[in-house]
Short mmCIF file of C-alpha atoms in Angstrom, two decimals:
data_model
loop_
_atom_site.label_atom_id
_atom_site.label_comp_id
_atom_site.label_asym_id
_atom_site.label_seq_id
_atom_site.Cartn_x
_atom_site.Cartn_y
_atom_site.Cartn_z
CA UNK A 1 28.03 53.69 27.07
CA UNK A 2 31.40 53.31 29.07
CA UNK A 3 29.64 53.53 32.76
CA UNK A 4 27.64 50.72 31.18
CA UNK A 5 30.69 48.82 30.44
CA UNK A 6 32.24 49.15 33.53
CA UNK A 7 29.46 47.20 35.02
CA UNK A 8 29.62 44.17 32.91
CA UNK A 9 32.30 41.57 34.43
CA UNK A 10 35.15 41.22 32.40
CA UNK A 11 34.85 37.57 32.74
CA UNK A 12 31.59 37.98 30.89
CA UNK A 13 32.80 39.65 28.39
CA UNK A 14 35.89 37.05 27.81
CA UNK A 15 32.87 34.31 27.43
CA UNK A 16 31.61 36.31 24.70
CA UNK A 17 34.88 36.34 22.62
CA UNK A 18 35.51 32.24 23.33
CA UNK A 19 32.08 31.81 22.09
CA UNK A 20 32.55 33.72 18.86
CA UNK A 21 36.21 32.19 18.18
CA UNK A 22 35.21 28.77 18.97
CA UNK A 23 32.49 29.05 15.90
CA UNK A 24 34.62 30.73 13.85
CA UNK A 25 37.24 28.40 14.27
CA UNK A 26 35.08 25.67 14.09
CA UNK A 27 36.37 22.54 11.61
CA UNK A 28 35.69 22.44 8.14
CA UNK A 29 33.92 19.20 8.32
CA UNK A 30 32.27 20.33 11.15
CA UNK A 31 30.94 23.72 9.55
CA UNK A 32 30.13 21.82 6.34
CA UNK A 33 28.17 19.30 8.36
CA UNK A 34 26.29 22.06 9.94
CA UNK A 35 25.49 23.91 6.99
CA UNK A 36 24.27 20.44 5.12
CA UNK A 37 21.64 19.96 7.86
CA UNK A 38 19.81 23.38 7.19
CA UNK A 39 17.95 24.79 4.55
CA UNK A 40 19.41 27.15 1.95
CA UNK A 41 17.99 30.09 3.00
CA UNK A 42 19.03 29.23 6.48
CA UNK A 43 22.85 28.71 5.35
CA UNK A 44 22.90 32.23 3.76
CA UNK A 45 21.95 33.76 7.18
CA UNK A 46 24.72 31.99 8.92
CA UNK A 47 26.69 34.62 7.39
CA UNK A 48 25.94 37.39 9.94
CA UNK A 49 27.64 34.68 13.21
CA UNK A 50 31.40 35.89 11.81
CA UNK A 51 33.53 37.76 9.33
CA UNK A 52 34.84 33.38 8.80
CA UNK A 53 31.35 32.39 8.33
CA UNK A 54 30.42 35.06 5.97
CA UNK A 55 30.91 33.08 2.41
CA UNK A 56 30.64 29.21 3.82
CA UNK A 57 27.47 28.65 2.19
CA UNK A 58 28.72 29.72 -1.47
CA UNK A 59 30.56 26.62 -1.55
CA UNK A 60 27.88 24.15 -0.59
CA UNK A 61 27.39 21.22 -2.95
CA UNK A 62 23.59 20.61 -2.57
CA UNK A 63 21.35 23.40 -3.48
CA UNK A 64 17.43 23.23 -2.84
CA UNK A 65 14.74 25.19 -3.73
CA UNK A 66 11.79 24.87 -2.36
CA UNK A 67 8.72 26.05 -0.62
CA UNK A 68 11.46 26.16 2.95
CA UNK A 69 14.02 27.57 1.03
CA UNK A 70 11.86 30.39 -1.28
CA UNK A 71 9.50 32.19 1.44
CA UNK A 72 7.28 34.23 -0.44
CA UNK A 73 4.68 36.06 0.81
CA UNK A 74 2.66 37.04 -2.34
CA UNK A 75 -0.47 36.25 -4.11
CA UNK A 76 1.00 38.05 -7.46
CA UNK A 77 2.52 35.33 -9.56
CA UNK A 78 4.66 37.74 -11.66
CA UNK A 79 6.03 38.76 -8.33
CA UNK A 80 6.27 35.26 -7.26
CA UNK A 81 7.94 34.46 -10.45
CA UNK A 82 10.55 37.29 -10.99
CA UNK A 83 11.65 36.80 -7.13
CA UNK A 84 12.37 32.52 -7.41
CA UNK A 85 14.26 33.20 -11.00
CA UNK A 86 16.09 36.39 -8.47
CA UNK A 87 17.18 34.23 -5.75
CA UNK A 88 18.25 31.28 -8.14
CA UNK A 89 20.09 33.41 -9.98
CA UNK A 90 21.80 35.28 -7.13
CA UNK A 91 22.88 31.73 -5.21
CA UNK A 92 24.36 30.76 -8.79
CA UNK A 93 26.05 33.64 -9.35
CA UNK A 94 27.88 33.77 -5.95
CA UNK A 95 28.13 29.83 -5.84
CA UNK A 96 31.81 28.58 -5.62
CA UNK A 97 32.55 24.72 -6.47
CA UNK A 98 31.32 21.68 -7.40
CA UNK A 99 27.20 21.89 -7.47
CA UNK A 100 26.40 18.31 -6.66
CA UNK A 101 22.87 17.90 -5.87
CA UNK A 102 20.35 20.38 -7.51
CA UNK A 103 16.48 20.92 -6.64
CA UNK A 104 14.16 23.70 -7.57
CA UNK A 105 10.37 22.60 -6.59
CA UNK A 106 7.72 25.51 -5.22
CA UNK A 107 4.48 25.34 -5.15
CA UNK A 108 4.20 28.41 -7.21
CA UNK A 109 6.43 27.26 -9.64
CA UNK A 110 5.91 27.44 -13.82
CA UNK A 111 7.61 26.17 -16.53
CA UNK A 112 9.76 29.51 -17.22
CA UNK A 113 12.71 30.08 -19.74
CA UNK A 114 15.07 31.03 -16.94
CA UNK A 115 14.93 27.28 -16.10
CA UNK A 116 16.76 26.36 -19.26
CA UNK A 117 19.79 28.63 -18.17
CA UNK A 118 20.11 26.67 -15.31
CA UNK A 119 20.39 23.42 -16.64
CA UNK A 120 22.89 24.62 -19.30
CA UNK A 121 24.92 26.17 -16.41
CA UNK A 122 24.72 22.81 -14.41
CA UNK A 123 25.42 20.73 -17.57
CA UNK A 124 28.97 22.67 -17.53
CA UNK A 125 29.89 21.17 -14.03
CA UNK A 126 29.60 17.76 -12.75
CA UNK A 127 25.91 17.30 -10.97
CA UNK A 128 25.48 14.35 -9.48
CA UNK A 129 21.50 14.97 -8.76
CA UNK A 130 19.11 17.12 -10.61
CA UNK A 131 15.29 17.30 -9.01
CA UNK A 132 12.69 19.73 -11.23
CA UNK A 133 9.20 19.54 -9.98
CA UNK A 134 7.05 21.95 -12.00
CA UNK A 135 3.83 22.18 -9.89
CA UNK A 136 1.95 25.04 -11.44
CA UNK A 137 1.08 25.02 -15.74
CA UNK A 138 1.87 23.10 -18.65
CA UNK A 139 4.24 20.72 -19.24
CA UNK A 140 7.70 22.42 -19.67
CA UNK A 141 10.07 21.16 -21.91
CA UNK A 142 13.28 19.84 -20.55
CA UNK A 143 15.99 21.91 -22.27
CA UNK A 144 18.67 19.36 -24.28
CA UNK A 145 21.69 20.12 -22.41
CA UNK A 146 20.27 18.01 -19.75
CA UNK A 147 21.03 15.16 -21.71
CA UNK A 148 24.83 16.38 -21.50
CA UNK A 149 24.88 15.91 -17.49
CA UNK A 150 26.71 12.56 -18.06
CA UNK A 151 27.59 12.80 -14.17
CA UNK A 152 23.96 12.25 -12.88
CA UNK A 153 23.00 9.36 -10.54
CA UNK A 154 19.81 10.36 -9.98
CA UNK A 155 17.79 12.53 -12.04
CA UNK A 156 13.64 13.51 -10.94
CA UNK A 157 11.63 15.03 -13.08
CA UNK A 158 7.53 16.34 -12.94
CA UNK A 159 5.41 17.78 -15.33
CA UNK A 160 7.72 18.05 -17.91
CA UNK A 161 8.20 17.12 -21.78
CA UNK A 162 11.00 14.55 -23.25
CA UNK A 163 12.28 15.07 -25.94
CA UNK A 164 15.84 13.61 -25.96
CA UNK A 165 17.95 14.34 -29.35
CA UNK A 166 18.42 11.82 -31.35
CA UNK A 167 22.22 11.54 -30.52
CA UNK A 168 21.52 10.67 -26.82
CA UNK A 169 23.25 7.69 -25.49
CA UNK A 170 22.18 7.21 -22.20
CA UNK A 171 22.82 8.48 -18.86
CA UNK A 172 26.37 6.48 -18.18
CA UNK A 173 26.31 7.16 -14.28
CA UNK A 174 22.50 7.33 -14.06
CA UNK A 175 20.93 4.69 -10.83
CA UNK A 176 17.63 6.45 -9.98
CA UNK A 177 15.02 7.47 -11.99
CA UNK A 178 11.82 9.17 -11.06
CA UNK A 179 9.93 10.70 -13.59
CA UNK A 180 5.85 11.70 -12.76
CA UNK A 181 3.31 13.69 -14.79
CA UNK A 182 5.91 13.18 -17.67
CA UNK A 183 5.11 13.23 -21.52
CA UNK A 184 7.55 11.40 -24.40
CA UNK A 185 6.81 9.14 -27.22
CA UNK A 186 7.06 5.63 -27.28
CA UNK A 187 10.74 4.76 -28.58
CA UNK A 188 11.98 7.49 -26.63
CA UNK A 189 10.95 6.06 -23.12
CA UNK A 190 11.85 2.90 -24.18
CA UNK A 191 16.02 4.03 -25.29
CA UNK A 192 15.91 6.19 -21.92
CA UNK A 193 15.75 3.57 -20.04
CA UNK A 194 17.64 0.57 -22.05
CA UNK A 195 20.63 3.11 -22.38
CA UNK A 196 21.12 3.85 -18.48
CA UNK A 197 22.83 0.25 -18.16
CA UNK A 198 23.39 1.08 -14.61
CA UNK A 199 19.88 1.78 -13.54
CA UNK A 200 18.86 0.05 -10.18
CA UNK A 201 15.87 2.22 -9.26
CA UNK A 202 12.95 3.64 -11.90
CA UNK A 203 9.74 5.23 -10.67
CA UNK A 204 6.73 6.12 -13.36
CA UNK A 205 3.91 7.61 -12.49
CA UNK A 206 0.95 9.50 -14.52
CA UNK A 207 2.66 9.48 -18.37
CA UNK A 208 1.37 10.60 -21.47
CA UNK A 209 2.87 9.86 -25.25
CA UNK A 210 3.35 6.24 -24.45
CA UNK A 211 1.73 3.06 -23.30
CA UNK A 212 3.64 -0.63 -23.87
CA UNK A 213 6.43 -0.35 -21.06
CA UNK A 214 9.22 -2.22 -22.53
CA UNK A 215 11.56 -2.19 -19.24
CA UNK A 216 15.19 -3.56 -20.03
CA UNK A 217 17.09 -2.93 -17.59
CA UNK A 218 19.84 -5.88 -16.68
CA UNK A 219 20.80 -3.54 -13.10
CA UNK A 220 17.37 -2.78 -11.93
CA UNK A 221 16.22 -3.70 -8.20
CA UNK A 222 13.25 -0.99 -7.83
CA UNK A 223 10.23 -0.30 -10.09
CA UNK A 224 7.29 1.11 -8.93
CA UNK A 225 4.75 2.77 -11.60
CA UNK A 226 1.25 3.78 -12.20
CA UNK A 227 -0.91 4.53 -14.92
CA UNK A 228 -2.48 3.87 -18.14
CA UNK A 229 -0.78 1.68 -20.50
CA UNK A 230 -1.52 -1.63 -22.61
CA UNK A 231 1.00 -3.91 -22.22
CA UNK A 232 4.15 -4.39 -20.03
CA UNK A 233 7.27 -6.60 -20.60
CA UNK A 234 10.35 -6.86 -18.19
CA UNK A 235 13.45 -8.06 -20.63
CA UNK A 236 16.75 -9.00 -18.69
CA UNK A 237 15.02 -7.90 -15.27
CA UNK A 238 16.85 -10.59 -13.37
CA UNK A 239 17.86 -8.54 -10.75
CA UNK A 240 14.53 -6.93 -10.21
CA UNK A 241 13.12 -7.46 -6.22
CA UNK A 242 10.76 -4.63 -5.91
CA UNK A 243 8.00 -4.42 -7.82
CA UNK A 244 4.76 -1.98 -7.41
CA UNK A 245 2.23 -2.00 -10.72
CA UNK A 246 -0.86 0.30 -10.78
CA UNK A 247 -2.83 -0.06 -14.14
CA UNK A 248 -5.11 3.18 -13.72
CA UNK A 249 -8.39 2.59 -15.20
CA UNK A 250 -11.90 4.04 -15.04
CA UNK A 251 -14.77 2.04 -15.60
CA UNK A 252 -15.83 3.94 -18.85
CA UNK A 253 -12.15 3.35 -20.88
CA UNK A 254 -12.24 -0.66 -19.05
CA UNK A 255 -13.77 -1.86 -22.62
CA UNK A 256 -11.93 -0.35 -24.87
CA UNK A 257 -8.45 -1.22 -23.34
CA UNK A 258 -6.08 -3.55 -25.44
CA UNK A 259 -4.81 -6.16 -23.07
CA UNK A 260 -1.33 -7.61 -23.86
CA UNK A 261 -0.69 -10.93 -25.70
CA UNK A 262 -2.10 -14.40 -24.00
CA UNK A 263 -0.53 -15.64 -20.78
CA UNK A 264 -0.05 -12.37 -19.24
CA UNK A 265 0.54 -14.27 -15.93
CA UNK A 266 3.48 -16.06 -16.90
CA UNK A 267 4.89 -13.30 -19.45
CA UNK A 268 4.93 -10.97 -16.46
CA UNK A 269 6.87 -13.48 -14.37
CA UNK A 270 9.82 -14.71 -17.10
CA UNK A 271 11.85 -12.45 -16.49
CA UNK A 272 11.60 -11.66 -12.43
CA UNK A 273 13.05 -14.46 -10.52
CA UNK A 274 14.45 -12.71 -8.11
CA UNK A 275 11.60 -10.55 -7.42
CA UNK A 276 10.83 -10.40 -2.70
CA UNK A 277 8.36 -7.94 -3.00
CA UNK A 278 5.37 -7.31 -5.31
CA UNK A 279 2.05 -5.07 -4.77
CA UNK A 280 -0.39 -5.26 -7.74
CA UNK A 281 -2.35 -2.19 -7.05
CA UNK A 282 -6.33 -0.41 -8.68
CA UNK A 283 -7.05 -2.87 -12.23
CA UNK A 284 -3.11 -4.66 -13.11
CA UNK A 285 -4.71 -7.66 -11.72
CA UNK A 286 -7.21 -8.59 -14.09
CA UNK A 287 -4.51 -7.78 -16.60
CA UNK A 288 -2.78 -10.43 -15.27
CA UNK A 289 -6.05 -12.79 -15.35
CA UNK A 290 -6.34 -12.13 -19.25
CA UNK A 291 -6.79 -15.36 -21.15
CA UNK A 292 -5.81 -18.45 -19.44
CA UNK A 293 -4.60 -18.42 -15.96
CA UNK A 294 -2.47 -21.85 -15.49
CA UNK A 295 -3.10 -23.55 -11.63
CA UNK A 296 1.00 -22.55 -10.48
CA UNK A 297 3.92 -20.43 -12.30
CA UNK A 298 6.56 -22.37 -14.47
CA UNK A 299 9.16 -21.16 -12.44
CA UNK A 300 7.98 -20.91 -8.71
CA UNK A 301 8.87 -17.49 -6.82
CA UNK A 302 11.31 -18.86 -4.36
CA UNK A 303 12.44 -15.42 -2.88
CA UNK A 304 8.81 -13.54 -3.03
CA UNK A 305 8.30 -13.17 0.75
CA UNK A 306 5.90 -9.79 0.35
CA UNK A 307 2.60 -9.48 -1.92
CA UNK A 308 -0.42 -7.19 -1.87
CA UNK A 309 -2.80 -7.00 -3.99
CA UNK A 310 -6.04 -5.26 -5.24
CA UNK A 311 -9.07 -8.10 -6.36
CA UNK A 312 -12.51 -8.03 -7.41
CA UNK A 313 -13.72 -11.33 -5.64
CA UNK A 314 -16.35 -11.34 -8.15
CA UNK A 315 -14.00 -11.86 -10.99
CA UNK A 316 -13.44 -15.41 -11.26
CA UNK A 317 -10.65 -15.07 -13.35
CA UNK A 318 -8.69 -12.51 -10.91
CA UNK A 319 -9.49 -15.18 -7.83
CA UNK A 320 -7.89 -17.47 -9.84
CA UNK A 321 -4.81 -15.52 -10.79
CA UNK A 322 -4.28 -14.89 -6.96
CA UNK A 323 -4.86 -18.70 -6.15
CA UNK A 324 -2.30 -18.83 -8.83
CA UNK A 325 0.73 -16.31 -7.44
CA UNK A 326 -0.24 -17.39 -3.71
CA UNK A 327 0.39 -21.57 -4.69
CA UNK A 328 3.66 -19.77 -6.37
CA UNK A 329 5.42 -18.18 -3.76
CA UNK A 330 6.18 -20.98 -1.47
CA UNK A 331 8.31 -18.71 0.82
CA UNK A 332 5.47 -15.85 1.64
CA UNK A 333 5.68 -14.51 4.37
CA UNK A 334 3.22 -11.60 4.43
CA UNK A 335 -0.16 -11.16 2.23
CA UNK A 336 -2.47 -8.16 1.75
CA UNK A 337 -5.47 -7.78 0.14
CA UNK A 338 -8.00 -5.05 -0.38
CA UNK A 339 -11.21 -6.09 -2.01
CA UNK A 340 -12.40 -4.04 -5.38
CA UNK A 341 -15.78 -3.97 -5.92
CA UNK A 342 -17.25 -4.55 -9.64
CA UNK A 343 -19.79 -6.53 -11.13
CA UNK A 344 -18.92 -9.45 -12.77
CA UNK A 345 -19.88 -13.33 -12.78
CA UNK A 346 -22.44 -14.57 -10.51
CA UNK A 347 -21.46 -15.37 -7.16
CA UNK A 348 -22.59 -18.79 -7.34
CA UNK A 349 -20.32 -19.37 -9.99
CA UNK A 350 -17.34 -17.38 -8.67
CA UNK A 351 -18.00 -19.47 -5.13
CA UNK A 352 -18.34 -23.14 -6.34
CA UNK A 353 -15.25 -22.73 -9.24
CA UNK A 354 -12.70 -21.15 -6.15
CA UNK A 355 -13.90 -24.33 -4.18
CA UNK A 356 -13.08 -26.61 -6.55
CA UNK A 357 -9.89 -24.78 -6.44
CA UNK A 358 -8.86 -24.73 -2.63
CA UNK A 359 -6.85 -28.17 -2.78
CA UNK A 360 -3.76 -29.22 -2.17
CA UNK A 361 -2.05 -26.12 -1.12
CA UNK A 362 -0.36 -25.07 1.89
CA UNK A 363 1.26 -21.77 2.88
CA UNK A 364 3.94 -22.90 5.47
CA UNK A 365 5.93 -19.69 5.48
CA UNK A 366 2.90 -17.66 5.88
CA UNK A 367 2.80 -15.53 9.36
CA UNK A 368 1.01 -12.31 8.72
CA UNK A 369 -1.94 -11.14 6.64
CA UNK A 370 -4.82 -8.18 6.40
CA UNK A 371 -8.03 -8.16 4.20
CA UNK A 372 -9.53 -5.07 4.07
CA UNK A 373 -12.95 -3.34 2.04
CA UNK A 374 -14.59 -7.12 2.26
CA UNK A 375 -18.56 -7.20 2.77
CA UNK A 376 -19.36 -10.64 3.31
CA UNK A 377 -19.46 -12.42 0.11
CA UNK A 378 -20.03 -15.71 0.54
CA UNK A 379 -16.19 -15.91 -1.92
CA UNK A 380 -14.61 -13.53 0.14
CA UNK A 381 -15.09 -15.76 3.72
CA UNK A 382 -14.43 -19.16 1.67
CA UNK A 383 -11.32 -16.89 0.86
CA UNK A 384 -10.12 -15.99 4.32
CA UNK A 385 -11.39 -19.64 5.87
CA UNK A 386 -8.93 -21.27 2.97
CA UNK A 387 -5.97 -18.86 4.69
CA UNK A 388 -6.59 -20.56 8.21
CA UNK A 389 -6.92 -23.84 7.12
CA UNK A 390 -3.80 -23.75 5.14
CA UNK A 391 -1.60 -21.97 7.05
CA UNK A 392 0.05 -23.63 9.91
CA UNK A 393 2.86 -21.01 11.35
CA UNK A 394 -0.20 -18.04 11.16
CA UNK A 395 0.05 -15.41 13.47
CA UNK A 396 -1.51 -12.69 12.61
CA UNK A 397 -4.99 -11.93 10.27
CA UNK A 398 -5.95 -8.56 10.26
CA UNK A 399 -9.66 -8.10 9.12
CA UNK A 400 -11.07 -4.96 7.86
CA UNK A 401 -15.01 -4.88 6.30
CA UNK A 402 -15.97 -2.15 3.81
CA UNK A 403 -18.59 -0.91 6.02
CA UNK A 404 -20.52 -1.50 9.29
CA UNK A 405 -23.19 -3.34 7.90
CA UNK A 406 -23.37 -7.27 8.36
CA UNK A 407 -19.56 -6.78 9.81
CA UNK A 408 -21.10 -8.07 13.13
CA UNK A 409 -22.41 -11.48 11.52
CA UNK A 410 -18.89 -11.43 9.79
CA UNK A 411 -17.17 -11.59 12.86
CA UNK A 412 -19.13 -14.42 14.28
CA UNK A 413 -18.42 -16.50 10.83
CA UNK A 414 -14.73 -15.59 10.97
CA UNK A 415 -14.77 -16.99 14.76
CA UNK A 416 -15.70 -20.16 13.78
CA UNK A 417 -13.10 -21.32 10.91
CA UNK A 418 -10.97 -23.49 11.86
CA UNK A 419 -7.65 -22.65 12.34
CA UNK A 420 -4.22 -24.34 11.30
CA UNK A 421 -1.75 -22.86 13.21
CA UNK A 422 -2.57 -22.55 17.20
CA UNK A 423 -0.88 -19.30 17.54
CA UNK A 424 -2.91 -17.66 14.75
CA UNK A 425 -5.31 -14.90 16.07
CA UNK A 426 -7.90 -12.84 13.84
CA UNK A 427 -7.74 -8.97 14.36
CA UNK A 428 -11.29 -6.92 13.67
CA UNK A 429 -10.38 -3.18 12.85
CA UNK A 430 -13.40 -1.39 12.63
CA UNK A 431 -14.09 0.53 9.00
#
């Protein structure tokens, strides 16, 4: 080994040592920065670079579990199981500080006991973010001491169970909310989210135990959600701009659904004048259609500059309620629409009543749009030929037919409408 040594260049070897001091004498900020950009499992091996490097990771604030994190190479799920609750357990007991952000979400996850040790151990410090996705079993109950983590700006929950004690006053720091695949009853959901007064952000997808969504929420700029339910009212929502609605229904339960009170359409608006971006996505528009559907909004929706939305052109009452938000928004700016196909009226009717319709209306903000899943109803082109004619500062319409078949003859039909604005060009995207 020392005739070796003799041949490498001292200069070399000098190199070596610079290279090794100047890591471990890198910054704090710096090494923190470093170690917040990889994954946990690669922070712990950062460890063997110097004796200085050997315990940074203990003290970082965001630990994640997951499927990058929590290699394992095992079909056994006991084995799977005993070595996650190990290596949570293990980063825990080493970890030195203030736990800020927590996640724990593997594939091969389960709803295990070990999980409510965790939260009581992070309900003792000051977590800022707790993320449980449970992707494997039944629901598992979220253990009460959660409801202790008054600290929490953003809290994400899947397949679990709510059941928050009676005592429970709301999360006091709490912005985000995501909760999917979730079960809790009725007055439950509803305190949740009327006692997080600072709540700017809720996502709902998938829930069980519950179905009138009574969202109060005076701080709230985000709400996207999908699912079954009966009824939705927004109460002090004047701050809302963001809105995505999914009602999730198959055609088998369509009949037996309870639709909300009369005037959906203008119940749903009250309380959302602020609203710049709305997607009504699978059935929630022919909730809005139920009963009568008035011509325009009472209140107009000055700042709405982004709507999609999901229609049966057969439905003459859905056609309608479109005509209805698109004479509403006087400031759109984009429009999307993907055609759902049901039977409903006869297209004679459905064509002559939206004709009648088509008056006196003009979109003069309106400079991008895209239809897809049309097949050449007769409704559908009167439709897209009302759009041209109405639009004068069109740019863009994007065109996308269900299938193949007739899209040819399409074309040559959507060729031939007249156009409003000069500039406007129509865009066929193959199906």
């Amino acid at each position: 080994m020392s005739v070796m040594k003799q041949h490498i260049p001292s200069n070399f070897l000098c190199n070596a040592e610079l290279e090794v001091d100047n890591i471990s004498n890198l910054p704090a900020q710096i090494v923190d920065k470093i170690l917040s950009h990889l994954s946990l499992r690669d922070a712990v091996r950062t460890s063997v670079l110097s004796s200085k490097w050997r315990n940074k990771w203990v003290t970082l604030p965001n630990l994640v579990f997951d499927n990058q994190s929590l290699l394992i190479s095992s079909q056994d799920q006991t084995f799977i199981k005993n070595k996650i609750v190990n290596i949570v357990d293990h980063v825990l007991l080493l970890h030195s500080g203030p736990i800020h952000k927590f996640k724990l979400s593997h594939r091969d996850l389960q709803g295990v006991c070990d999980i409510d040790r965790w939260i009581l151990f992070l309900s003792r410090g000051a977590v800022k973010e707790f993320i449980l996705e449970i992707w494997k079993g039944h629901r598992y109950k979220l253990h009460s001491s959660i409801y202790l983590c008054q600290k929490l700006n953003h809290l994400e929950l899947f397949n679990c169970l709510l059941k928050p004690p009676l005592t429970f006053s709301g999360f006091k720091s709490l912005k985000s909310l995501d909760l999917q695949h979730i079960t809790m009853e009725q007055d439950a959901f509803e305190q949740l989210v009327s006692r997080c007064h600072l709540l700017e952000r809720l996502t709902l997808m998938n829930f069980e135990g519950f179905s009138d969504l009574k969202i109060h929420a005076p701080n709230l700029l985000f709400f996207d959600v999908g699912g079954v339910f009966e009824d939705i009212n927004f109460m002090n929502t004047f701050n809302l701009a963001i809105v995505s609605i999914g009602l999730y229904v198959n055609p088998g339960f369509d009949k037996n659904l309870t639709l909300g009170s009369a005037g959906n359409l203008v119940k749903f608006f009250a309380h959302l004048p602020r609203l710049q971006r709305l997607e009504v996505q699978s059935f929630f528009l022919k909730y809005l259609a139920d009963n009568k559907v008035p011509g325009r909004l009472p209140t107009p929706c000055d700042e709405l500059s982004f709507l999609s939305i999901r229609i049966n052109f057969n439905h003459l009452d859905e056609c309608l309620a479109a005509l209805c938000l698109l004479r509403s928004s006087p400031n759109l700016q984009e429009l999307e629409m993907l055609a759902r196909t049901e039977e409903q009226s006869t297209l004679r009717t459905v064509a002559s009543v939206m004709e009648e319709n088509y008056q006196n209306c003009m979109f003069n903000q309106l400079r991008h749009v895209k239809i897809a899943g049309i097949t050449g109803l007769k409704q559908e082109l009167n439709f897209i030929n009302f759009l041209l004619a109405n639009s004068p500062v069109l740019e863009r319409m994007t065109v996308k037919p269900a299938s193949v078949d007739g899209a040819w003859e399409m074309l040559k039909e959507l060729l031939r409408f007249r156009r409003a604005s000069v500039q406007a060009e129509i865009v066929y995207v193959d199906p």
